[in-house]
C-alpha positions as CSV (number, residue, x, y, z in Angstrom):
1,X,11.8,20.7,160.1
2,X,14.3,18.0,158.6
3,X,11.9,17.7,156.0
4,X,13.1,20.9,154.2
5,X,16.0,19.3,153.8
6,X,15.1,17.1,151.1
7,X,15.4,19.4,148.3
8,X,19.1,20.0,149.1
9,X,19.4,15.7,149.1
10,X,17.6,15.1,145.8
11,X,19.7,18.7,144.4
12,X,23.0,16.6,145.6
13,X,22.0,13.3,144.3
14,X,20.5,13.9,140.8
15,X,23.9,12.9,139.3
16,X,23.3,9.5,140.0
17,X,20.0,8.4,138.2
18,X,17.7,6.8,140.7
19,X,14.4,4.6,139.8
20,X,11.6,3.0,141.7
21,X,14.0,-0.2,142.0
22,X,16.2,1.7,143.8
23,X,14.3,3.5,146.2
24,X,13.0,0.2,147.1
25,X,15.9,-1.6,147.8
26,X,17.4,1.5,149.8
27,X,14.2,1.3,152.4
28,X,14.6,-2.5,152.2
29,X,18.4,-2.0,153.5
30,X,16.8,1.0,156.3
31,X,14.7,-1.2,157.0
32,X,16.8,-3.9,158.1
33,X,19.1,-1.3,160.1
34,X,15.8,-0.2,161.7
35,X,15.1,-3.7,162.9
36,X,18.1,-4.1,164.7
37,X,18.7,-0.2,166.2
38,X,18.2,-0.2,169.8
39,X,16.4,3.4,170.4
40,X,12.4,3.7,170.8
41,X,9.7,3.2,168.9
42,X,8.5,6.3,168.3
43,X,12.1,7.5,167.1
44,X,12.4,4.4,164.3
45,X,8.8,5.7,163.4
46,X,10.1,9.2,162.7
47,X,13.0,7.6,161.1
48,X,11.2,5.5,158.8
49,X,9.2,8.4,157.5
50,X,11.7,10.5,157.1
51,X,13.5,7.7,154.8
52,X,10.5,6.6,152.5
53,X,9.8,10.6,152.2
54,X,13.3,11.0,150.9
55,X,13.6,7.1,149.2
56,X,10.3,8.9,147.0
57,X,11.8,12.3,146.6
58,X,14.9,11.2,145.2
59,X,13.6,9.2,142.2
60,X,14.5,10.8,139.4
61,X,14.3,8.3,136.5
């Protein structure tokens, strides 16, 4: 599952220090993107919580 994945993001990532502020304004910026992709529903749904899974996960301040 792509979710098992998100250990390798965060292990990647944790060089650059990432707070709540941050997360947030990352999903604000997917979620713009999101509003203007053209593919279904349900796939902007898996999308989206794949995104905020990983916008939490990688908070590391």
């Amino acid at each position: 599952m792509i979710f098992e994945r998100l250990p390798i993001l965060r292990r990647r990532n944790f060089q650059w220090k990432t707070g709540e502020k941050e997360a947030t304004l990352w999903l604000s910026h997917m979620n713009d993107a999101l509003k203007k992709a053209t593919f279904s529903e349900p796939l902007k749904d898996a999308f989206w919580e794949y995104v905020y899974k990983a916008a939490l996960h990688m908070i590391n301040k």
